[in-house]
PDB file of C-alpha atoms in Angstrom:
ATOM      1  CA  UNK A   1     145.160  94.159 100.585  1.00 75.00           C
ATOM      2  CA  UNK A   2     143.131  96.159 103.077  1.00 79.00           C
ATOM      3  CA  UNK A   3     140.349  94.235 104.798  1.00 82.00           C
ATOM      4  CA  UNK A   4     137.215  96.078 105.883  1.00 87.00           C
ATOM      5  CA  UNK A   5     135.719  95.256 109.257  1.00 92.00           C
ATOM      6  CA  UNK A   6     132.007  94.566 109.427  1.00 94.00           C
ATOM      7  CA  UNK A   7     131.636  97.858 111.253  1.00 95.00           C
ATOM      8  CA  UNK A   8     133.383  99.733 108.412  1.00 95.00           C
ATOM      9  CA  UNK A   9     131.218  98.019 105.831  1.00 96.00           C
ATOM     10  CA  UNK A  10     128.109  98.915 107.878  1.00 97.00           C
ATOM     11  CA  UNK A  11     129.321 102.531 107.941  1.00 97.00           C
ATOM     12  CA  UNK A  12     129.577 102.503 104.147  1.00 98.00           C
ATOM     13  CA  UNK A  13     126.014 101.162 103.922  1.00 98.00           C
ATOM     14  CA  UNK A  14     124.718 103.927 106.189  1.00 98.00           C
ATOM     15  CA  UNK A  15     126.582 106.630 104.263  1.00 98.00           C
ATOM     16  CA  UNK A  16     125.083 105.342 100.978  1.00 98.00           C
ATOM     17  CA  UNK A  17     121.571 105.514 102.428  1.00 98.00           C
ATOM     18  CA  UNK A  18     122.270 108.962 103.897  1.00 98.00           C
ATOM     19  CA  UNK A  19     123.552 110.244 100.553  1.00 98.00           C
ATOM     20  CA  UNK A  20     120.459 108.913  98.781  1.00 98.00           C
ATOM     21  CA  UNK A  21     118.147 110.718 101.227  1.00 98.00           C
ATOM     22  CA  UNK A  22     120.124 113.948 100.874  1.00 98.00           C
ATOM     23  CA  UNK A  23     120.137 113.723  97.081  1.00 98.00           C
ATOM     24  CA  UNK A  24     116.418 112.985  96.867  1.00 97.00           C
ATOM     25  CA  UNK A  25     115.722 115.810  99.261  1.00 97.00           C
ATOM     26  CA  UNK A  26     117.698 118.333  97.239  1.00 98.00           C
ATOM     27  CA  UNK A  27     116.177 117.229  93.929  1.00 97.00           C
ATOM     28  CA  UNK A  28     112.618 117.347  95.279  1.00 96.00           C
ATOM     29  CA  UNK A  29     113.086 120.659  97.078  1.00 97.00           C
ATOM     30  CA  UNK A  30     114.805 122.586  94.303  1.00 97.00           C
ATOM     31  CA  UNK A  31     112.692 121.267  91.445  1.00 95.00           C
ATOM     32  CA  UNK A  32     110.231 123.767  90.001  1.00 91.00           C
ATOM     33  CA  UNK A  33     108.082 121.013  88.510  1.00 88.00           C
ATOM     34  CA  UNK A  34     106.914 117.539  89.406  1.00 89.00           C
ATOM     35  CA  UNK A  35     108.985 114.470  88.723  1.00 89.00           C
ATOM     36  CA  UNK A  36     108.273 112.868  85.341  1.00 88.00           C
ATOM     37  CA  UNK A  37     106.580 109.828  86.857  1.00 89.00           C
ATOM     38  CA  UNK A  38     104.310 112.091  88.924  1.00 89.00           C
ATOM     39  CA  UNK A  39     103.112 113.840  85.783  1.00 89.00           C
ATOM     40  CA  UNK A  40     102.660 110.523  83.988  1.00 89.00           C
ATOM     41  CA  UNK A  41     100.484 109.258  86.838  1.00 89.00           C
ATOM     42  CA  UNK A  42      98.434 112.479  86.741  1.00 88.00           C
ATOM     43  CA  UNK A  43      98.009 111.920  82.987  1.00 90.00           C
ATOM     44  CA  UNK A  44      98.225 115.610  82.195  1.00 89.00           C
ATOM     45  CA  UNK A  45     100.747 118.291  81.375  1.00 89.00           C
ATOM     46  CA  UNK A  46     102.032 120.677  84.010  1.00 89.00           C
ATOM     47  CA  UNK A  47     100.554 123.643  82.159  1.00 91.00           C
ATOM     48  CA  UNK A  48      97.094 122.048  82.276  1.00 92.00           C
ATOM     49  CA  UNK A  49      97.046 122.219  86.076  1.00 91.00           C
ATOM     50  CA  UNK A  50      95.679 125.349  87.707  1.00 93.00           C
ATOM     51  CA  UNK A  51      98.172 127.606  89.481  1.00 94.00           C
ATOM     52  CA  UNK A  52      96.676 126.569  92.836  1.00 96.00           C
ATOM     53  CA  UNK A  53      97.034 122.867  91.983  1.00 92.00           C
ATOM     54  CA  UNK A  54     100.627 123.405  90.859  1.00 92.00           C
ATOM     55  CA  UNK A  55     101.427 125.240  94.080  1.00 94.00           C
ATOM     56  CA  UNK A  56      99.771 122.606  96.265  1.00 95.00           C
ATOM     57  CA  UNK A  57     101.453 119.651  94.559  1.00 93.00           C
ATOM     58  CA  UNK A  58     104.868 121.342  94.522  1.00 95.00           C
ATOM     59  CA  UNK A  59     104.448 122.180  98.211  1.00 96.00           C
ATOM     60  CA  UNK A  60     103.910 118.486  98.981  1.00 95.00           C
ATOM     61  CA  UNK A  61     106.945 117.568  96.899  1.00 96.00           C
ATOM     62  CA  UNK A  62     109.132 120.234  98.504  1.00 97.00           C
ATOM     63  CA  UNK A  63     107.927 119.209 101.961  1.00 97.00           C
ATOM     64  CA  UNK A  64     108.874 115.601 101.339  1.00 95.00           C
ATOM     65  CA  UNK A  65     112.191 116.844  99.960  1.00 97.00           C
ATOM     66  CA  UNK A  66     112.925 118.764 103.154  1.00 98.00           C
ATOM     67  CA  UNK A  67     112.043 115.685 105.204  1.00 97.00           C
ATOM     68  CA  UNK A  68     114.294 113.443 103.107  1.00 97.00           C
ATOM     69  CA  UNK A  69     117.159 115.949 103.215  1.00 98.00           C
ATOM     70  CA  UNK A  70     117.134 116.284 106.996  1.00 98.00           C
ATOM     71  CA  UNK A  71     116.690 112.526 107.457  1.00 98.00           C
ATOM     72  CA  UNK A  72     119.830 112.071 105.374  1.00 98.00           C
ATOM     73  CA  UNK A  73     121.737 114.754 107.279  1.00 98.00           C
ATOM     74  CA  UNK A  74     120.731 113.207 110.611  1.00 98.00           C
ATOM     75  CA  UNK A  75     121.780 109.742 109.449  1.00 98.00           C
ATOM     76  CA  UNK A  76     125.065 111.069 108.089  1.00 98.00           C
ATOM     77  CA  UNK A  77     125.937 112.860 111.327  1.00 98.00           C
ATOM     78  CA  UNK A  78     125.073 109.800 113.426  1.00 98.00           C
ATOM     79  CA  UNK A  79     127.028 107.560 111.026  1.00 98.00           C
ATOM     80  CA  UNK A  80     130.172 109.677 110.987  1.00 98.00           C
ATOM     81  CA  UNK A  81     130.356 110.576 114.657  1.00 98.00           C
ATOM     82  CA  UNK A  82     128.717 108.252 117.229  1.00 98.00           C
ATOM     83  CA  UNK A  83     128.421 105.176 114.996  1.00 98.00           C
ATOM     84  CA  UNK A  84     132.014 105.525 113.872  1.00 96.00           C
ATOM     85  CA  UNK A  85     133.009 105.744 117.547  1.00 96.00           C
ATOM     86  CA  UNK A  86     131.027 102.508 118.061  1.00 95.00           C
ATOM     87  CA  UNK A  87     128.524 104.014 120.451  1.00 96.00           C
ATOM     88  CA  UNK A  88     125.890 101.316 120.859  1.00 94.00           C
ATOM     89  CA  UNK A  89     122.816 103.539 120.615  1.00 97.00           C
ATOM     90  CA  UNK A  90     123.861 104.796 117.175  1.00 97.00           C
ATOM     91  CA  UNK A  91     123.210 101.533 115.296  1.00 96.00           C
ATOM     92  CA  UNK A  92     119.692 101.308 116.715  1.00 97.00           C
ATOM     93  CA  UNK A  93     118.979 104.953 115.941  1.00 98.00           C
ATOM     94  CA  UNK A  94     120.279 104.636 112.371  1.00 98.00           C
ATOM     95  CA  UNK A  95     118.101 101.593 111.793  1.00 97.00           C
ATOM     96  CA  UNK A  96     115.014 103.267 113.274  1.00 98.00           C
ATOM     97  CA  UNK A  97     115.459 106.546 111.395  1.00 98.00           C
ATOM     98  CA  UNK A  98     116.283 104.772 108.145  1.00 97.00           C
ATOM     99  CA  UNK A  99     113.350 102.382 108.336  1.00 97.00           C
ATOM    100  CA  UNK A 100     111.014 105.231 109.314  1.00 97.00           C
ATOM    101  CA  UNK A 101     112.150 107.151 106.231  1.00 96.00           C
ATOM    102  CA  UNK A 102     112.435 104.369 103.669  1.00 97.00           C
ATOM    103  CA  UNK A 103     109.457 102.132 104.465  1.00 96.00           C
ATOM    104  CA  UNK A 104     106.711 104.698 103.775  1.00 95.00           C
ATOM    105  CA  UNK A 105     108.547 105.819 100.648  1.00 94.00           C
ATOM    106  CA  UNK A 106     108.736 102.242  99.414  1.00 96.00           C
ATOM    107  CA  UNK A 107     105.063 101.540 100.178  1.00 97.00           C
ATOM    108  CA  UNK A 108     104.000 104.745  98.447  1.00 95.00           C
ATOM    109  CA  UNK A 109     106.067 104.251  95.290  1.00 94.00           C
ATOM    110  CA  UNK A 110     105.115 100.576  95.057  1.00 96.00           C
ATOM    111  CA  UNK A 111     101.426 101.436  95.508  1.00 96.00           C
ATOM    112  CA  UNK A 112     101.603 104.104  92.787  1.00 93.00           C
ATOM    113  CA  UNK A 113     103.226 101.562  90.501  1.00 94.00           C
ATOM    114  CA  UNK A 114     100.600  98.901  91.259  1.00 95.00           C
ATOM    115  CA  UNK A 115      97.658 101.260  90.752  1.00 93.00           C
ATOM    116  CA  UNK A 116      98.909 103.127  87.690  1.00 92.00           C
ATOM    117  CA  UNK A 117     101.244 100.659  86.001  1.00 92.00           C
ATOM    118  CA  UNK A 118     103.737 103.544  85.708  1.00 92.00           C
ATOM    119  CA  UNK A 119     107.328 102.793  86.619  1.00 93.00           C
ATOM    120  CA  UNK A 120     108.109 104.535  89.881  1.00 93.00           C
ATOM    121  CA  UNK A 121     111.456 104.460  91.694  1.00 94.00           C
ATOM    122  CA  UNK A 122     110.319 101.678  94.050  1.00 96.00           C
ATOM    123  CA  UNK A 123     113.143  99.295  92.967  1.00 97.00           C
ATOM    124  CA  UNK A 124     115.708 101.921  93.985  1.00 96.00           C
ATOM    125  CA  UNK A 125     113.909 102.515  97.276  1.00 97.00           C
ATOM    126  CA  UNK A 126     113.807  98.767  97.905  1.00 97.00           C
ATOM    127  CA  UNK A 127     117.542  98.566  97.184  1.00 98.00           C
ATOM    128  CA  UNK A 128     118.148 101.307  99.773  1.00 98.00           C
ATOM    129  CA  UNK A 129     116.073  99.384 102.297  1.00 97.00           C
ATOM    130  CA  UNK A 130     118.172  96.271 101.646  1.00 98.00           C
ATOM    131  CA  UNK A 131     121.400  98.283 102.031  1.00 98.00           C
ATOM    132  CA  UNK A 132     120.091  99.722 105.300  1.00 98.00           C
ATOM    133  CA  UNK A 133     119.210  96.270 106.649  1.00 97.00           C
ATOM    134  CA  UNK A 134     122.602  94.892 105.598  1.00 97.00           C
ATOM    135  CA  UNK A 135     124.299  97.783 107.381  1.00 97.00           C
ATOM    136  CA  UNK A 136     122.269  97.162 110.506  1.00 97.00           C
ATOM    137  CA  UNK A 137     122.922  93.404 110.514  1.00 97.00           C
ATOM    138  CA  UNK A 138     126.635  93.995 110.014  1.00 96.00           C
ATOM    139  CA  UNK A 139     126.657  96.505 112.869  1.00 95.00           C
ATOM    140  CA  UNK A 140     125.295  93.823 115.195  1.00 93.00           C
ATOM    141  CA  UNK A 141     128.346  91.629 114.569  1.00 79.00           C
ATOM    142  CA  UNK A 142     131.507  91.742 116.615  1.00 63.00           C
ATOM    143  CA  UNK A 143     134.269  93.856 115.123  1.00 51.00           C
ATOM    144  CA  UNK A 144     136.770  91.021 115.231  1.00 50.00           C
ATOM    145  CA  UNK A 145     135.224  89.700 112.023  1.00 49.00           C
ATOM    146  CA  UNK A 146     136.153  91.109 108.619  1.00 50.00           C
ATOM    147  CA  UNK A 147     134.922  91.122 105.069  1.00 52.00           C
ATOM    148  CA  UNK A 148     137.568  90.369 102.443  1.00 48.00           C
TER     149      UNK A 148
END
């Protein structure tokens, strides 16, 4: 049975977080309408919004999508090249970039949930934050240790 090193397991954690950012970014950028929970919070139908309001709101969504996409790409590149080569700066950069991307997203989705009572994706975002932290903590360990 193959045993994964802590470093390999940390790499998997970082790739999962990267993939989530990339996926969210693509969905938000290429969507021609707001996410369902956004519309539920607005308490209106898309067609009831003026063209200017639709454009403005979609621009915000697409902008956050671009940011998420490139955050994911950056994390993926750092994960697969310098982190995989065990360059020390990479683990700190992955943690900083990941926390900078996930924390505001978590606070925003949790706040929207608390104010509106609408289910937002904050549990998923929290799970990604936990995966990121696990990856970072594992990357701090010596590679002589393994996870069975």
